[in-house]
XYZ file of C-alpha atoms in Angstrom:
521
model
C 257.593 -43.123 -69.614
C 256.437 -45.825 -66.929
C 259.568 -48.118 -66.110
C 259.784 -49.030 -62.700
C 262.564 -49.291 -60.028
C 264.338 -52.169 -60.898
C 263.505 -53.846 -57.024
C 259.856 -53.504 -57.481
C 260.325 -55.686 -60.516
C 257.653 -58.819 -60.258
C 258.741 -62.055 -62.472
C 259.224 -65.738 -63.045
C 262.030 -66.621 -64.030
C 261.997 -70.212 -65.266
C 264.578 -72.762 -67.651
C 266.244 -69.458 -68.577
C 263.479 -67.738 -69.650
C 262.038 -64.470 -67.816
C 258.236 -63.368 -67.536
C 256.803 -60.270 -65.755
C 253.572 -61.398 -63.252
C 250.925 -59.956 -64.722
C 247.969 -58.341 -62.753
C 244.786 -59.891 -63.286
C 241.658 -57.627 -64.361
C 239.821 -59.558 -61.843
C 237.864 -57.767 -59.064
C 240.179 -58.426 -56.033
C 242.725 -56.071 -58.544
C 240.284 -53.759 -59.571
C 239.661 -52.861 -55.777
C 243.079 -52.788 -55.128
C 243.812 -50.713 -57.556
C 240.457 -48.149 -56.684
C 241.285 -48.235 -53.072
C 244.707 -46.665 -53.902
C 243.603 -44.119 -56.295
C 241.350 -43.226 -53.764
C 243.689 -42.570 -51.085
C 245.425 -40.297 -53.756
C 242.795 -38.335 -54.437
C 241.701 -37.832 -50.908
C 245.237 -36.865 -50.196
C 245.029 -33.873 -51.787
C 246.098 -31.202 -49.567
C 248.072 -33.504 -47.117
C 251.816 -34.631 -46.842
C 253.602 -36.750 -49.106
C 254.667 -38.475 -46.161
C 251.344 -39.134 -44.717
C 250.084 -40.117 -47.949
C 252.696 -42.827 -48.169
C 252.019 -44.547 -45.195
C 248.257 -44.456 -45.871
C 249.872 -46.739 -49.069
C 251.656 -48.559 -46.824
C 249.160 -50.238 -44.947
C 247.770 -52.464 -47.709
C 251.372 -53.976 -47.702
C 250.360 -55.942 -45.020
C 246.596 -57.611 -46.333
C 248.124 -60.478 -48.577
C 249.577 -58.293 -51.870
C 253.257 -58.583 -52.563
C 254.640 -55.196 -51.366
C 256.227 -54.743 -54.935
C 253.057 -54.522 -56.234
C 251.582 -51.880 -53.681
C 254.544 -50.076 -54.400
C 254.501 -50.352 -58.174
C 250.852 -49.088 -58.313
C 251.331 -46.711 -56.022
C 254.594 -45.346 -58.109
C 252.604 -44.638 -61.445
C 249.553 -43.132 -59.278
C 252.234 -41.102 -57.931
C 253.713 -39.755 -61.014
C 250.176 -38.303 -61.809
C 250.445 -35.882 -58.647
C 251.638 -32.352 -58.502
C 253.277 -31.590 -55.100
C 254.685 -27.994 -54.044
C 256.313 -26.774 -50.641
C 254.384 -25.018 -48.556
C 256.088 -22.670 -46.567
C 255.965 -19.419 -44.168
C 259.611 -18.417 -44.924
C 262.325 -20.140 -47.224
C 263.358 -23.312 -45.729
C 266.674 -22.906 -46.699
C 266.943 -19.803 -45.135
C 265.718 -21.016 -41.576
C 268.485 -24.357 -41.823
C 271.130 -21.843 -42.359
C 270.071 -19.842 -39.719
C 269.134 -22.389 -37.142
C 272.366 -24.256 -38.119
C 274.283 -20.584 -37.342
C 272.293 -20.149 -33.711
C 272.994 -24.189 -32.910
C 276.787 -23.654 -33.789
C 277.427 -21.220 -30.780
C 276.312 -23.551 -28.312
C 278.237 -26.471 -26.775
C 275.186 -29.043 -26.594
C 271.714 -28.216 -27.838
C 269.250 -30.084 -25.546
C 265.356 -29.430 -25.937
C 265.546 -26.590 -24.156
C 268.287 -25.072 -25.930
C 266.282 -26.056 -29.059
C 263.503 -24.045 -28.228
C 265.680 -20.538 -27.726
C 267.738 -21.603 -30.955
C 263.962 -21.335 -32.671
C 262.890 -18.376 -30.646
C 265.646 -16.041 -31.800
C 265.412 -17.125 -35.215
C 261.758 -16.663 -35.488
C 263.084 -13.039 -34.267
C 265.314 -12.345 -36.740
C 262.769 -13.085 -39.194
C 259.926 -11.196 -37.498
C 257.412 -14.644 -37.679
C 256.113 -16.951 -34.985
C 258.134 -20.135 -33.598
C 255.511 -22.143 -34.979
C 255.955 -21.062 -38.839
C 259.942 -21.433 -37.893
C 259.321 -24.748 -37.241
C 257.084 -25.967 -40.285
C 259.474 -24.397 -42.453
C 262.606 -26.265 -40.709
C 262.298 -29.276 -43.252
C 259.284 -28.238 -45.825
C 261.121 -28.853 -49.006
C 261.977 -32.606 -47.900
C 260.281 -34.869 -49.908
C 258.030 -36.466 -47.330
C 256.915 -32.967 -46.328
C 256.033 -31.576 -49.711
C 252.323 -31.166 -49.897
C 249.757 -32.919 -52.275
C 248.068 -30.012 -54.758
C 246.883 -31.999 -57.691
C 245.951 -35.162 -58.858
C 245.341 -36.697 -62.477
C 242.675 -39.450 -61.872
C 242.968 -43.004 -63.526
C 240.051 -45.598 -63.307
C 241.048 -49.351 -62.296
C 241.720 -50.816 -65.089
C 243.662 -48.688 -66.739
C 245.718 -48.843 -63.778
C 246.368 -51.897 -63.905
C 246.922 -52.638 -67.396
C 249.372 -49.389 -67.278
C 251.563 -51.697 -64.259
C 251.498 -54.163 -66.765
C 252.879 -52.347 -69.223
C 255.150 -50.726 -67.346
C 256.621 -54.671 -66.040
C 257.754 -55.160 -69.540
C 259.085 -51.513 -69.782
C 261.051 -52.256 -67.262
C 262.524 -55.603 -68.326
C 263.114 -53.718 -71.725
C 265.171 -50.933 -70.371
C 267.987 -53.290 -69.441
C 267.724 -55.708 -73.246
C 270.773 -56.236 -75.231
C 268.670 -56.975 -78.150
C 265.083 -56.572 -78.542
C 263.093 -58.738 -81.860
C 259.255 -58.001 -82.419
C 256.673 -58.626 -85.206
C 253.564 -56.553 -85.731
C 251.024 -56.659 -87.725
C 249.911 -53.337 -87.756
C 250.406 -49.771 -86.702
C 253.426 -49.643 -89.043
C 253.515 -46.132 -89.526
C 253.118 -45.460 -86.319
C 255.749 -47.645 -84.702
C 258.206 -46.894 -87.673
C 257.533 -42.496 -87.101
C 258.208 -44.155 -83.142
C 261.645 -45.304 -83.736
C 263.011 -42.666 -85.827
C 261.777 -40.151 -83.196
C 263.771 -42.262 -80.409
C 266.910 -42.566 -82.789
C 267.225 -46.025 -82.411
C 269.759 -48.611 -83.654
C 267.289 -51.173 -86.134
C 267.318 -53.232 -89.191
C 263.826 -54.213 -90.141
C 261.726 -56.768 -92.545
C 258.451 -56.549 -94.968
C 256.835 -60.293 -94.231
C 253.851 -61.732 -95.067
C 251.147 -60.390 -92.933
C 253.482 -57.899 -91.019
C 256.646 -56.290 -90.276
C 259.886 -58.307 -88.301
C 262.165 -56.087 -86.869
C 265.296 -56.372 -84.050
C 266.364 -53.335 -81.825
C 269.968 -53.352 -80.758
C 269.356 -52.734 -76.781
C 271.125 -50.562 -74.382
C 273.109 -53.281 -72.896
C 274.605 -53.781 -76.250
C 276.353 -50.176 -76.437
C 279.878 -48.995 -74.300
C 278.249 -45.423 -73.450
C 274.665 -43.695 -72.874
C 273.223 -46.907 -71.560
C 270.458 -45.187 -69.689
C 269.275 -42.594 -72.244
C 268.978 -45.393 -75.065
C 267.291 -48.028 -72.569
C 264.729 -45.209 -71.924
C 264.369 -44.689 -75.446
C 263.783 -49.140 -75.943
C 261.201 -48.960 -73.877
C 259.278 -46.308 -75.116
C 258.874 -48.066 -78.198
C 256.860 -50.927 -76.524
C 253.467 -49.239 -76.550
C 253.837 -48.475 -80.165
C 254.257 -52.124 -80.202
C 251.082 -53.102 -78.330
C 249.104 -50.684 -80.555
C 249.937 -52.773 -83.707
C 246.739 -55.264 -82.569
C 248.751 -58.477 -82.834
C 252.420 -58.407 -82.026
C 255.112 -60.791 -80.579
C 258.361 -59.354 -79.149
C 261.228 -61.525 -78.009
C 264.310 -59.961 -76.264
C 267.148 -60.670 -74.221
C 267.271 -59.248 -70.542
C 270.518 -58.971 -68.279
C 269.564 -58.365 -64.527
C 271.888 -58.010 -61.670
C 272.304 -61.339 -59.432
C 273.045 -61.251 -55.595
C 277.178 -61.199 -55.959
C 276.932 -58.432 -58.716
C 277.148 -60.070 -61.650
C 274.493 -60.090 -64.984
C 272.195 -63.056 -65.772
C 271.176 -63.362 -69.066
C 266.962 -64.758 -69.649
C 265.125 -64.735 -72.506
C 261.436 -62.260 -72.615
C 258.971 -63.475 -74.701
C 255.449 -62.407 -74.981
C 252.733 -61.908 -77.409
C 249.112 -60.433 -77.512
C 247.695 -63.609 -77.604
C 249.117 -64.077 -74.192
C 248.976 -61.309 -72.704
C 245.209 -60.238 -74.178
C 243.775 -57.186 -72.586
C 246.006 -57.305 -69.892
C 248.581 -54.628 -71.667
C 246.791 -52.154 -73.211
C 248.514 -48.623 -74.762
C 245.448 -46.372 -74.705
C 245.387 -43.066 -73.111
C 249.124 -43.307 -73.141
C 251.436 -40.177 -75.011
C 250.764 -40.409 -78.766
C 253.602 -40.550 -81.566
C 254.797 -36.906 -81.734
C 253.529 -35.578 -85.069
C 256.894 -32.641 -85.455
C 260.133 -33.224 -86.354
C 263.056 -35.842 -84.610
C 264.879 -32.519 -83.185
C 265.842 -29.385 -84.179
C 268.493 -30.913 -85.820
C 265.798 -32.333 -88.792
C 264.045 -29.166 -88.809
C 266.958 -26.973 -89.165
C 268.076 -28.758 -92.083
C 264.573 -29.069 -94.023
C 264.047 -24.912 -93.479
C 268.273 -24.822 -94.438
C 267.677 -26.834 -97.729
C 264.451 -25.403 -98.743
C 265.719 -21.808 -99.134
C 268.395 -22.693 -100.810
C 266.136 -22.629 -103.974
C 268.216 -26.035 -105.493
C 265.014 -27.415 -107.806
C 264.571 -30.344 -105.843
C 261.485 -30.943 -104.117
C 261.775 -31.792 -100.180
C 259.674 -33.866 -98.317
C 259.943 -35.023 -94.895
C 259.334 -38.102 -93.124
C 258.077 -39.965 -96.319
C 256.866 -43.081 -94.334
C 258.993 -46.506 -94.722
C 260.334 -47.343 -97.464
C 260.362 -51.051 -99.042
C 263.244 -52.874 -101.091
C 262.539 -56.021 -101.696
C 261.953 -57.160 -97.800
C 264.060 -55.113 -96.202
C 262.298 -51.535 -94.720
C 264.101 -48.665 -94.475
C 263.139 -45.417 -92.537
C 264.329 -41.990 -94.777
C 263.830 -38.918 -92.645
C 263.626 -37.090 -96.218
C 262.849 -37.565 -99.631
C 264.438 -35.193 -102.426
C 262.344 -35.154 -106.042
C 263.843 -33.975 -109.183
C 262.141 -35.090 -112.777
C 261.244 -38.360 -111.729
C 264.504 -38.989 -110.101
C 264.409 -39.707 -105.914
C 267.185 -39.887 -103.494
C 266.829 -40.797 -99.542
C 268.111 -39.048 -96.296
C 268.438 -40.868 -93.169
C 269.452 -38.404 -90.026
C 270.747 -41.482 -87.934
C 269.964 -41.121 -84.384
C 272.268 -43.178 -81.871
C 274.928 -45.331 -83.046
C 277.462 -47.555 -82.828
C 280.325 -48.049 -85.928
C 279.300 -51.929 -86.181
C 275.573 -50.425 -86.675
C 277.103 -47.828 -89.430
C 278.946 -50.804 -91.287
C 276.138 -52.791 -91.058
C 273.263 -50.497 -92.796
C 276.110 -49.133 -95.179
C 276.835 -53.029 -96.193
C 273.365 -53.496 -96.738
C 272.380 -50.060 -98.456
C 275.056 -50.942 -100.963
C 273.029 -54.318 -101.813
C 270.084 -52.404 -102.782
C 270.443 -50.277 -105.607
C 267.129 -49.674 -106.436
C 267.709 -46.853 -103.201
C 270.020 -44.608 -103.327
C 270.375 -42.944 -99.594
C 272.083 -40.077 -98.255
C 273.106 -41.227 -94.289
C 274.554 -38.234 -92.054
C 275.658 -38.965 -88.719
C 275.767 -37.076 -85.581
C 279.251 -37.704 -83.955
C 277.844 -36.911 -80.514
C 275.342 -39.562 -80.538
C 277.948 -42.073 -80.825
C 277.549 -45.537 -78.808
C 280.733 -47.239 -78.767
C 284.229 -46.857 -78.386
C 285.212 -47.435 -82.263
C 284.656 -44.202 -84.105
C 286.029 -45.035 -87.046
C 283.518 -46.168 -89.823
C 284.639 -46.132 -93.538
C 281.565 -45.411 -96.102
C 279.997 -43.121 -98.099
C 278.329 -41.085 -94.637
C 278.184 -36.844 -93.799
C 279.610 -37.143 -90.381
C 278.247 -33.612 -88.337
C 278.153 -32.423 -85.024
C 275.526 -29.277 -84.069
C 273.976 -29.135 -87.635
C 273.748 -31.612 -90.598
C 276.161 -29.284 -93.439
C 274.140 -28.332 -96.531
C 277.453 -28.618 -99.353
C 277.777 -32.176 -98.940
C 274.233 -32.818 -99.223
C 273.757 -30.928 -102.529
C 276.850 -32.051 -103.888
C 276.102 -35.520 -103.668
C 272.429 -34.611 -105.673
C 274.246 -33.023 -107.662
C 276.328 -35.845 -108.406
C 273.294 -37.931 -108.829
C 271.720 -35.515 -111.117
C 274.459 -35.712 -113.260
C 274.843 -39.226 -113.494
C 271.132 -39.333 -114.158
C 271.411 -36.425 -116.708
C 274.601 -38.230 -118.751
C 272.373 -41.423 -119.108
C 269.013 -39.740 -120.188
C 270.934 -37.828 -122.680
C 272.420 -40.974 -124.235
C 268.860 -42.327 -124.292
C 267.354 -39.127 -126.055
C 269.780 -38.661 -128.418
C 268.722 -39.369 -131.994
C 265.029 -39.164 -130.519
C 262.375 -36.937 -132.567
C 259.175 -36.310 -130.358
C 256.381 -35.241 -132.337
C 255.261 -32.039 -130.771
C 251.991 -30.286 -131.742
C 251.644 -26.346 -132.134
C 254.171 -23.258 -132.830
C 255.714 -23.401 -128.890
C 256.379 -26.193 -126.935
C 257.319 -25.718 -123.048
C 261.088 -27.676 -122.544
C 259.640 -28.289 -119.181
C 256.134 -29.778 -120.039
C 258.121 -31.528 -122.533
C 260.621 -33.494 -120.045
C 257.440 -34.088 -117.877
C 256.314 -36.082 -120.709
C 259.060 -37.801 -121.604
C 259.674 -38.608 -118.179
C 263.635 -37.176 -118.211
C 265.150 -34.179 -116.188
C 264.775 -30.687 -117.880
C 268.877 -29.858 -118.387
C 269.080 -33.828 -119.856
C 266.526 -32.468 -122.525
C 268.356 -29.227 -122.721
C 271.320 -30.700 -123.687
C 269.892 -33.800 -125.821
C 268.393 -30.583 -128.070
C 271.691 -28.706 -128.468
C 272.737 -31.665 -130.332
C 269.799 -31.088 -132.695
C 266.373 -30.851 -131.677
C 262.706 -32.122 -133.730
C 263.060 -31.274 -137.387
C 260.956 -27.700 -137.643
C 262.024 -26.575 -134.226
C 264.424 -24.514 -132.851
C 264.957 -24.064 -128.731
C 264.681 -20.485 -127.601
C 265.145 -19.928 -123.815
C 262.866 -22.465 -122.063
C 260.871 -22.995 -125.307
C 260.672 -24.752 -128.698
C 259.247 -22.591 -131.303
C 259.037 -23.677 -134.900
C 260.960 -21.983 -137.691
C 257.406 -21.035 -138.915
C 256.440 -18.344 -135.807
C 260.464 -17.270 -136.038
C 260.046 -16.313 -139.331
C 256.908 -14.603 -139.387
C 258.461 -12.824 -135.544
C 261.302 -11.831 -137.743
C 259.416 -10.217 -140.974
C 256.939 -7.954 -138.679
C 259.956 -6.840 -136.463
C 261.753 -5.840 -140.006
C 258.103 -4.122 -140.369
C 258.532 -2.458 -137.392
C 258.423 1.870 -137.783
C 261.419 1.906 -135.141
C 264.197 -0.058 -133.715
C 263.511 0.381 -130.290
C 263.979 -2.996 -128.066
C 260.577 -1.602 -126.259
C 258.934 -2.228 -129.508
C 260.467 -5.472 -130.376
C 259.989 -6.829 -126.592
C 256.242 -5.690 -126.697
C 255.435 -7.856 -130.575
C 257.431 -10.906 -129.031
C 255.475 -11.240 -126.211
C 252.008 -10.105 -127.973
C 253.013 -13.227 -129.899
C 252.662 -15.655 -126.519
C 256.588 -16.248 -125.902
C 258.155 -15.640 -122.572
C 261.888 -14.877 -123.280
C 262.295 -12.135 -125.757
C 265.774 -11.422 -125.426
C 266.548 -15.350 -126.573
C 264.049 -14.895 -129.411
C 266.110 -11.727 -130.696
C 269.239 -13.479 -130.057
C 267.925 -16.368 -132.063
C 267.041 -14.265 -135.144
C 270.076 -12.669 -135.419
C 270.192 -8.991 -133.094
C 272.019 -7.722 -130.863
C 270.908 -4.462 -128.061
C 272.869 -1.269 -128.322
C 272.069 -0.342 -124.752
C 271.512 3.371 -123.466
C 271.632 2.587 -119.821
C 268.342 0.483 -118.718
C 266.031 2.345 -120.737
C 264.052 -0.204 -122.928
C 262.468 2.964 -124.822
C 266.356 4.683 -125.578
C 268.036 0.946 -126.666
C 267.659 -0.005 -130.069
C 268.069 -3.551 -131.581
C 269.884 -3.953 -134.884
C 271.008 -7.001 -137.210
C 274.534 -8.542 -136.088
C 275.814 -9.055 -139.503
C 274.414 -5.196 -140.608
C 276.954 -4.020 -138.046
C 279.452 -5.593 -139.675
């Protein structure tokens, strides 16, 4: 992430409005921006320090220093730099430091034996003593690597990074986009931040509460605003508008208004080569739960990150979907927060009942002094709890399951051949399997009886029943192996259905016998 130092900042500020200076892609820029990456990757192998004041220098042939400075701070952040040193430098301080303390004044010449009996302690040469002394400062660490950019996506990068930078200190930030929606959407809920957001013709509106809007973590969240601008930028067209408090002179915040679009600012901000949307979960928190909830084995089908979801114009951002015979309930893992946010999406959740949304809430993430938030919300702290979250579909099952049974009861599908799955069944009819269950125990299709997981007409029980009577011996073996020769997969409810009971000898199917309930009477 590319925000600046907040004094290498370059803007207008004019009738209470705020604009970063944009650089140019002209071709006193583009050399300005290739002479520096050349000193960079010439510098390879030298001193930070050196390499700095090489920078330096073109602070004085007619650029604003802030810009030298900003270029050079991205161009830096593509370096790799590592001590080089004979002997731990921390080791020669504390021993030079030891040596100095014995001695009343340490002139030059004093200097020199302080170095020349700690070079002997450590059996090297005054020399190496003395490039170790301060190695690990950061002006002497030593240039090993650098990431090349070319010119223009230098400078469009600086741009970028000016309204980064302005964004990292927002109270509120609004933008529109007109495409990219997946991408910006996946974006926020991977930052965990605080939005409410609109479908409108030809794109999507959405505001940002900003970091200067929150009591506590101020700094983490601002990061996490302005990492969401070149999701932004990738949408194609886009506007953003947001409010920006910088410090003034005596220490107080002034309050100017940033707004910018792609019309404005075309191919002067540009996204490319920058870090893609993370395709993985939010956190381990998210993953833990979808491996937690899928072994549990519940019957309803998980699926994670199911894109945005639309109610009327308002867009809503599950982190999982749960499935269950047509029936689909929402989880949002809610990332930072504030309680006026909580009230706010639970006031507006309950206005929209065509989604029905599970919200859990990480206590640790909160925002704001007020803790307290009233609503129907799983409040966690290391691990989002499983019971709550299949209670509540249970709930919703249930609810679902009471109304479809009201709706198929007195209902007579006409079903075609001697077994009928229950669960092929409730596909079709477009109702949960227990609602049919239950709907059937009531009385089921004239012809049919249920059996297990089946309906099997009277017919095939009859004609089971007559060739188990045939049957040279009672054994269950026997009775289990004609059931299932007959294409049914739950024997034991087909001999409970026609009327016998097991008289078990231990587990041996070939030793147990079956025999008529009302015969042992």
């Amino acid at each position: 992430m590319d925000v600046l130092p907040i004094d290498l900042l370059v803007t207008r500020v004019r009738r209470g409005g705020i604009r970063p200076v944009l650089v140019p892609m002209d071709f006193v820029h583009l050399e300005l921006a290739s002479t520096l990456i050349d000193v960079f990757r010439k510098g390879v192998g030298r001193a930070k320090g050196e390499l700095m004041a090489d920078v330096k220098r073109y602070e004085r042939v007619g650029f604003d220093y802030r810009l030298i400075r900003g270029l050079a701070t991205l161009l830096e952040r593509r370096c790799s730099f590592e001590v080089r040193s004979p002997v731990d430098p921390r080791l020669v301080r504390r021993l030079v430091f030891e040596e100095a303390a014995r001695l009343p004044v340490v002139a030059a010449e004093e200097r020199a034996r302080v170095l020349e009996r700690v070079a002997g302690m450590l059996g090297v040469g005054v020399d190496d003593v003395e490039r170790s002394l301060w190695s690990d400062f950061d002006e002497e660490l030593i240039l090993t690597g650098f990431d090349p950019i070319d010119p223009e996506a230098l400078l469009k990068l600086y741009n970028l990074s000016l309204v980064q930078t302005l964004l990292f200190r927002s109270a509120v930030l609004e933008f529109t986009a007109e495409g990219n929606w997946g991408g910006i959407f996946r974006k926020i809920k991977w930052l965990g931040l605080m939005y409410s957001a609109e479908a409108r013709p030809g794109g999507v509106y959405a505001v940002i509460d900003g970091p200067l809007s929150l009591f506590r973590m101020t700094d983490r969240y601002g990061t996490a605003v302005a990492r969401l601008f070149p999701e932004i930028v990738r949408a194609g067209r886009w506007s953003i508008r947001a409010d920006i408090a910088l410090p003034t002179p005596d220490g107080r915040r002034r309050v100017l208004r940033l707004s910018l679009d792609s019309g404005s600012t075309q191919r002067l901000i540009a996204a490319e080569g920058l870090e893609p949307v993370r395709e993985a979960f939010d956190s381990s928190v998210e993953e833990s739960f979808y491996r937690r909830f899928k072994a549990l084995g519940t019957g309803w089908r998980i699926t994670r990150e199911p894109g945005p979801l639309i109610a009327g114009n308002h867009v809503m951002i599950p982190d999982f979907k749960f499935e269950k015979g047509g029936v689909e309930v929402y989880m949002e893992i809610v990332g930072f927060w504030t309680a006026e946010y909580l009230r706010r999406k639970l006031e507006k959740l309950s206005r929209l009942a065509e989604i029905d949304m599970i919200v859990a809430v990480n206590k640790r993430h909160a925002c704001s002094r007020d803790m307290e938030v009233a609503g129907d919300l799983i409040l966690y702290d290391r691990k989002v709890p499983l019971k709550p979250v299949v209670d509540r579909l249970r709930a919703r099952e249930e609810e679902v399951i009471a109304k479809q049974v009201e709706a198929l009861r007195g209902m007579r599908p006409a079903l075609r051949g001697a077994i009928v799955s229950l669960r092929g069944l409730a596909e079709k009819l477009g109702v949960l399997e227990e609602a049919l269950r239950r709907a059937l125990t009531e009385g089921g299709p004239r012809g049919y009886r249920l059996v297990g997981d089946e309906l099997v007409s009277e017919a095939m029980l009859g004609d089971i029943a007559r060739k188990i009577e045939a049957l040279a011996s009672s054994r269950l073996s026997d009775a289990i192996r004609l059931i299932e020769r007959e294409g049914l997969k739950s024997p034991f409810h087909v001999l409970e259905a026609l009327g016998y009971d097991v008289r078990w000898e231990g587990l041996d199917l070939d030793k147990s016998v079956i025999y008529k309930r009302d015969a042992a009477r």
